[in-house]
Short mmCIF file of C-alpha atoms in Angstrom, two decimals:
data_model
loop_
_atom_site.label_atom_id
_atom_site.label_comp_id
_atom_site.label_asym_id
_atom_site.label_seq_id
_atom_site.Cartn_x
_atom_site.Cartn_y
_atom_site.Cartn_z
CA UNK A 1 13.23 3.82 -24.12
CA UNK A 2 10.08 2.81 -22.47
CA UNK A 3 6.61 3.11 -25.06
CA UNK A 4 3.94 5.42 -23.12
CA UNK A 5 0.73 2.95 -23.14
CA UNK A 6 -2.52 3.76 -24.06
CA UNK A 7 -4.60 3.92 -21.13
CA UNK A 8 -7.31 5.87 -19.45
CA UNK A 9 -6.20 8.90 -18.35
CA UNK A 10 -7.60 9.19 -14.59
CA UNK A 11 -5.31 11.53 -13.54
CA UNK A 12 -4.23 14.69 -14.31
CA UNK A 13 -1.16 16.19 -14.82
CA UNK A 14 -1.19 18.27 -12.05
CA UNK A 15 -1.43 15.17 -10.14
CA UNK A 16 0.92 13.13 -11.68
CA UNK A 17 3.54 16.16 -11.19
CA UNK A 18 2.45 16.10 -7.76
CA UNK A 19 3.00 12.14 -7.67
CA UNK A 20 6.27 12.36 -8.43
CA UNK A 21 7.36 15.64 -6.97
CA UNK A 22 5.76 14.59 -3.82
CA UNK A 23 6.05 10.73 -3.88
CA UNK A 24 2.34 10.15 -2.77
CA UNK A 25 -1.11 11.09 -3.78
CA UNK A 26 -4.73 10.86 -2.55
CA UNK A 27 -7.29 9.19 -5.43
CA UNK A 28 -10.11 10.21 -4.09
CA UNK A 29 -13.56 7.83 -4.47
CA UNK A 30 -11.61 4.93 -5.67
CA UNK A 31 -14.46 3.25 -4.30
CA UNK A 32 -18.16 4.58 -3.33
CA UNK A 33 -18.42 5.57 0.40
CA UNK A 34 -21.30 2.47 0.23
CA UNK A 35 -18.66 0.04 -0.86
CA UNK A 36 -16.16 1.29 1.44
CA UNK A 37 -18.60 0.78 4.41
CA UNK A 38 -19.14 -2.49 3.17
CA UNK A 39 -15.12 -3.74 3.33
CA UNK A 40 -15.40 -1.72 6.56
CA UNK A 41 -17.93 -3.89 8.34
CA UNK A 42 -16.49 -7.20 6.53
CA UNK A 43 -13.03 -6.34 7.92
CA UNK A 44 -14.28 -5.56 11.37
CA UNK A 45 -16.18 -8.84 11.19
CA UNK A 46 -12.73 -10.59 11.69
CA UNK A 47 -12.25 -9.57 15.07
CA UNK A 48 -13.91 -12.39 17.26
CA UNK A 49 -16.93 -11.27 18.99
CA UNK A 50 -14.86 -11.90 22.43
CA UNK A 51 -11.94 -9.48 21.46
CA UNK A 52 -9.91 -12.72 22.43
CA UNK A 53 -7.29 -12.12 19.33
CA UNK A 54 -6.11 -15.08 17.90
CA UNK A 55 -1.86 -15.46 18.82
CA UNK A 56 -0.99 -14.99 15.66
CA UNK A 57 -2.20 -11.34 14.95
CA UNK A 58 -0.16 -8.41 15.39
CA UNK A 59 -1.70 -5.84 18.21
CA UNK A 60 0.15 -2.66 19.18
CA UNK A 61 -0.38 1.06 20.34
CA UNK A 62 -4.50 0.71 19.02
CA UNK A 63 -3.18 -0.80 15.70
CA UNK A 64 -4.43 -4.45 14.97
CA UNK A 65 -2.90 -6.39 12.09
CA UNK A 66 -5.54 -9.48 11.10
CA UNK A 67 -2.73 -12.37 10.42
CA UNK A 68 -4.06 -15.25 7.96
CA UNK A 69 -1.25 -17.13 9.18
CA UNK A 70 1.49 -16.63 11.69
CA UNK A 71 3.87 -15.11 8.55
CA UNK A 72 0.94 -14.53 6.15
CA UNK A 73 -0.86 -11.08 6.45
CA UNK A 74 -2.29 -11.80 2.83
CA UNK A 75 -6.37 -11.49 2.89
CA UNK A 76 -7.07 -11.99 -0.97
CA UNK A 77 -10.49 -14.12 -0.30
CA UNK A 78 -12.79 -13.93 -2.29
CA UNK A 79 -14.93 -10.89 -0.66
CA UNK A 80 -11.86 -8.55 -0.85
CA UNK A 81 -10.43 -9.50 -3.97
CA UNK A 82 -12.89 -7.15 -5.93
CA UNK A 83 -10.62 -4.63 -4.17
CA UNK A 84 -7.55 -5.96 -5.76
CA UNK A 85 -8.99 -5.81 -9.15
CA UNK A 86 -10.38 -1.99 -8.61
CA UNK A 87 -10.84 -0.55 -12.49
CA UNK A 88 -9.45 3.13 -11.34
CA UNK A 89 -6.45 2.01 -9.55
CA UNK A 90 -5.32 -0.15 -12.09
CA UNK A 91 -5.79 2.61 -14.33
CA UNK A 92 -3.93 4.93 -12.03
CA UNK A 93 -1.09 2.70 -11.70
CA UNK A 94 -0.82 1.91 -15.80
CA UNK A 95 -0.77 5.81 -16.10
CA UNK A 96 1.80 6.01 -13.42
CA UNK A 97 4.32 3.42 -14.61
CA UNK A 98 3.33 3.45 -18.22
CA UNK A 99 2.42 -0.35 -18.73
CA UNK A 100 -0.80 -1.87 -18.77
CA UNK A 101 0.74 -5.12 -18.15
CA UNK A 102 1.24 -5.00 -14.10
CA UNK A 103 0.90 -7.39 -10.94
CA UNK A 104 -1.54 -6.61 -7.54
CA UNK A 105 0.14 -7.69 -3.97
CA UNK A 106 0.06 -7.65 -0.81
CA UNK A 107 -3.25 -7.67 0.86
CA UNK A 108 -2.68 -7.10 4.38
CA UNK A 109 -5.39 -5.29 6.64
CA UNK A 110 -4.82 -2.56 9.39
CA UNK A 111 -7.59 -1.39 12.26
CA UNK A 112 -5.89 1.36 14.52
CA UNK A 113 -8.36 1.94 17.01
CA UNK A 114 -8.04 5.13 20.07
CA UNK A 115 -5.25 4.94 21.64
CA UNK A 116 -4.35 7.30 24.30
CA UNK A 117 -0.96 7.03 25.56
CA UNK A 118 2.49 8.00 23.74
CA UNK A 119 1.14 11.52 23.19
CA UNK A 120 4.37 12.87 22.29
CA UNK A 121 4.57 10.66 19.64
CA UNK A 122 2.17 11.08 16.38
CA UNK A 123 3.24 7.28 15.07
CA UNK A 124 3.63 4.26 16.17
CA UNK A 125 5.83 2.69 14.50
CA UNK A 126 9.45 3.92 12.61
CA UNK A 127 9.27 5.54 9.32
CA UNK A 128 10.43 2.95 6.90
CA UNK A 129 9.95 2.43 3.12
CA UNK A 130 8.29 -1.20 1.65
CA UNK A 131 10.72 -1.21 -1.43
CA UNK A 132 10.18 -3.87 -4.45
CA UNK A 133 13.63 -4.28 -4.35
CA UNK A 134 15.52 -7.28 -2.14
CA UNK A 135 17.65 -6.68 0.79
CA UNK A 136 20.19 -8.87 -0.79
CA UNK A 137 20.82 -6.11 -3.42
CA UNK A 138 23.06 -3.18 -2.77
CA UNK A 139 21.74 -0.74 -4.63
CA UNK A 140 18.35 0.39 -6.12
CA UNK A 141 18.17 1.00 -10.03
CA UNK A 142 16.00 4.03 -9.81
CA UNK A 143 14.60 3.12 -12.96
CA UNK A 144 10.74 3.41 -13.94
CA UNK A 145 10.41 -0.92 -14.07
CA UNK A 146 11.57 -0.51 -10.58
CA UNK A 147 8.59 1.41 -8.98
CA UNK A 148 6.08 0.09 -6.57
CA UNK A 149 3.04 1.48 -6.07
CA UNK A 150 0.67 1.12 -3.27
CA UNK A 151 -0.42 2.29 -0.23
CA UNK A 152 -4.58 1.97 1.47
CA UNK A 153 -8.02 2.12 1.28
CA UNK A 154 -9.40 4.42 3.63
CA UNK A 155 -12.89 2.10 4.22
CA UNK A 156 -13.36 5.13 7.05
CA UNK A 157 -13.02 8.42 7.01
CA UNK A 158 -9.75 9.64 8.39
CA UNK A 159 -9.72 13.07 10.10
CA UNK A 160 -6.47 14.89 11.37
CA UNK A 161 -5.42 12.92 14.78
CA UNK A 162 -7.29 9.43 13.36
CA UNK A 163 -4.97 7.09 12.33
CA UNK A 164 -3.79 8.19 9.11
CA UNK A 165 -0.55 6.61 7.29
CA UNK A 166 1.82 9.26 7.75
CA UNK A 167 4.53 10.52 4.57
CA UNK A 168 7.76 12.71 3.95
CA UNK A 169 6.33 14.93 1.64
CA UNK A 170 9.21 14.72 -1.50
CA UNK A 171 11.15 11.34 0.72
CA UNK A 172 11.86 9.59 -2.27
CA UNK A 173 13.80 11.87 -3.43
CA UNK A 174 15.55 12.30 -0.27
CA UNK A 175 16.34 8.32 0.07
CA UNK A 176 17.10 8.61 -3.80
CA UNK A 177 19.85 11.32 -2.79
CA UNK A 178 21.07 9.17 0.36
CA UNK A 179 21.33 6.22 -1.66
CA UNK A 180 22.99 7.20 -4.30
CA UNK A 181 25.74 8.80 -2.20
CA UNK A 182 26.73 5.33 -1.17
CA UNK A 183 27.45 1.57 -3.64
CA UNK A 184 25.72 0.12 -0.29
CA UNK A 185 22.63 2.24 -0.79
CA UNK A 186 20.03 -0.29 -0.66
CA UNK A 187 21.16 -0.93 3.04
CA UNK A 188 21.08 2.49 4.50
CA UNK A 189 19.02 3.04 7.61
CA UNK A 190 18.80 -0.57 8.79
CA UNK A 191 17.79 -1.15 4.88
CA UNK A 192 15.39 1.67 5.45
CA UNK A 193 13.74 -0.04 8.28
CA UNK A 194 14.52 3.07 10.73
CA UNK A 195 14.47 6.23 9.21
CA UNK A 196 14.98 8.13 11.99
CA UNK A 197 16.30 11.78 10.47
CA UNK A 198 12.83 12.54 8.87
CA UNK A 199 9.59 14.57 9.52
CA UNK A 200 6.72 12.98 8.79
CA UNK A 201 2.82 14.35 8.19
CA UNK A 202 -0.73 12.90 8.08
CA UNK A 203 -2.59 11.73 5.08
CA UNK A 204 -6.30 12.72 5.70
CA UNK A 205 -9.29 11.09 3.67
CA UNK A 206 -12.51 10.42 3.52
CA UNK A 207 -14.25 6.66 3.05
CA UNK A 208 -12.93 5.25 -0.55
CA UNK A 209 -10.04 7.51 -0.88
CA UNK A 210 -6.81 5.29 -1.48
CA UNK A 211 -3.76 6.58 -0.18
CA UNK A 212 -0.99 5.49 -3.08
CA UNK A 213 2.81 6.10 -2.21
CA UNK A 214 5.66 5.58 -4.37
CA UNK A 215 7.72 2.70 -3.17
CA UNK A 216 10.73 4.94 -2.00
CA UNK A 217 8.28 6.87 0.20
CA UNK A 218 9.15 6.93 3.98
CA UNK A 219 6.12 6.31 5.71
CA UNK A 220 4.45 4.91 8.73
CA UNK A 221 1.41 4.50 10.87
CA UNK A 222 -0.03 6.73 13.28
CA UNK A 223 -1.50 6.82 16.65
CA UNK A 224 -5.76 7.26 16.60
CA UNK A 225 -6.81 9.68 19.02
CA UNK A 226 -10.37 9.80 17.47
CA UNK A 227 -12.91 7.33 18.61
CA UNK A 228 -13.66 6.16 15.21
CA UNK A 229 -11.47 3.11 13.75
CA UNK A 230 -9.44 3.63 10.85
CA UNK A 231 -9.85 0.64 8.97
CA UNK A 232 -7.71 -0.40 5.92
CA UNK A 233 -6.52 -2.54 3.61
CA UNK A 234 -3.15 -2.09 1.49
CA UNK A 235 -2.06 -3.15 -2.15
CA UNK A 236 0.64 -2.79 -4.56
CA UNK A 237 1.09 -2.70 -8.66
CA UNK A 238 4.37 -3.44 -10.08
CA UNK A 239 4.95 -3.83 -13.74
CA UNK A 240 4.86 -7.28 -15.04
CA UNK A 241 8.55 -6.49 -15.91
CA UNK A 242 9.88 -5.31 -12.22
CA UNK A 243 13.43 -6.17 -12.75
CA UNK A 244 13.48 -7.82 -8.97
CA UNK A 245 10.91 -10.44 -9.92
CA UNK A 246 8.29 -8.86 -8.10
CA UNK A 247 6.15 -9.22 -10.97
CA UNK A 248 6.55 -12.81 -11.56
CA UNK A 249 3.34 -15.24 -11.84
CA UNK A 250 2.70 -17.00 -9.02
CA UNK A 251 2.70 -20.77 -8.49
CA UNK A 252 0.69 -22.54 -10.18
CA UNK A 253 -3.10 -23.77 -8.19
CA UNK A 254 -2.30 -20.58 -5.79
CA UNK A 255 -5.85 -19.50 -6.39
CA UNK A 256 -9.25 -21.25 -6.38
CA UNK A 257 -12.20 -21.32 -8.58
CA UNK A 258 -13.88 -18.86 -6.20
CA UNK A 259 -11.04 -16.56 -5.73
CA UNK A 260 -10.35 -16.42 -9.73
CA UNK A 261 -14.28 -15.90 -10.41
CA UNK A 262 -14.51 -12.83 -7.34
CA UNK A 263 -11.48 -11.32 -9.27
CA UNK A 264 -12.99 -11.16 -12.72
CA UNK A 265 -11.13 -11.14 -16.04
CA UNK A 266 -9.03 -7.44 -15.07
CA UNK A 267 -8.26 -9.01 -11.38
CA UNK A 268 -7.14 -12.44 -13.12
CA UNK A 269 -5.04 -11.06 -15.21
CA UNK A 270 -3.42 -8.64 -12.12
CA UNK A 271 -3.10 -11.91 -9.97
CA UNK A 272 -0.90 -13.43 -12.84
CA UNK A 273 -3.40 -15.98 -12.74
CA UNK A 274 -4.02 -15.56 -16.45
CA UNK A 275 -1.69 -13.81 -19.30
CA UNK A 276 -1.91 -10.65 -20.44
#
């Protein structure tokens, strides 16, 4: 039986209901709307002054993926890693999965900027879910050590029509349902690449808001038909115990002195960097 941890209670219980009822929720001011124009303008700074995008990035439909490398989206330098090691997410995310001891991933950025065309469509790309769980398992454990957290910061704000991730309001339960149905659940849907059968809708915000899914969530980006960027960066938390590994330390020497001191003792310790 799994020991509730003592932690800062940031949400309510409305809101955790609605977390996992729903299978999303807007924090709102995870971050001031000063420090989310900051990561705004720092993000934006990536794009080359000549709009000549390096090979390597990802560019469709408005939406431009900043690539480190050509198969690493991971930006956890040392001016965005304060981000990784935000106090009231953490928080959040002990509350949610009842551990204090968890790991931050992922890292990747998103810019969607106008796009015009494809106005039948609202997103542009597939619904899909971004599971903790290996495609070389057949079946998800639906257990509590399973669940990934995650989802955006909104550095702008997001109006109806700008960008916005989009979610199946209660679609975790729904892929729960499918899955279960099936010993070849985890594999469903083009291992829920393509979710096809499912109606999607927009999550609004303003500047700071994070946008946290749970990691069954169907979910997927949206066209911008506003003039204003949506700029983001996403993150997960998984419990130091995710029975997948996901919550393994990393190598050893992954980070550098100046990521480790821009992380600070809480983002150290999230980084698996140092022990808990």
């Amino acid at each position: 039986m799994t020991t509730v941890v003592e932690t800062p209670q940031i949400l309510s219980d409305a809101e955790i209901t609605q977390f996992w009822e729903q299978g999303y929720l807007l924090v709102r001011g995870a971050i001031s709307r000063e420090e989310a124009a900051h990561y705004r303008d720092h993000i934006l700074d990536l794009i080359p002054r000549n709009l000549a995008l390096p090979d390597h990035w990802h560019s469709a439909a408005g939406r431009i993926k900043p690539m480190r490398t050509a198969k690493d989206h991971t930006f956890d330098t040392p001016e965005l890693l304060p981000l990784w090691a935000n106090e009231k997410l953490y928080h959040v995310a002990a509350q949610l999965l009842e551990s204090t001891r968890l790991r931050v991933m992922d890292g990747s950025l998103g810019i969607t900027l106008r796009n015009d065309s494809d106005r039948d469509r609202a997103l542009s790309q597939t619904l899909h879910i971004d599971a903790s769980v290996p495609t070389d398992v057949d079946q998800f454990l639906f257990s509590l050590a399973e669940v990934q957290i995650g989802g955006c910061f909104y550095f702008t704000d997001v109006l109806p029509d700008g960008g916005g991730i989009h979610v199946v309001p209660g679609g975790h339960r729904i892929v729960e349902e499918e899955a279960r149905a099936t010993p070849q659940g985890r594999h469903l849907h083009q291992n829920w690449k393509r979710i096809t059968h499912l109606e999607s809708v927009e999550v609004t915000g303003e500047a700071g808001d994070f946008a946290l899914l749970h990691h069954l969530m169907p979910h997927g980006a949206s066209h911008n038909r506003r003039s204003t960027p949506r700029v983001a960066q996403f993150l997960r938390w998984v419990r130091e115990d995710q029975p997948h590994g996901a919550g393994r330390a990393p190598a050893p020497g992954r980070y550098g002195a100046r990521q480790l001191e821009a992380a600070g003792p809480l983002g150290r310790k999230l980084l698996g960097a140092e022990p808990w």
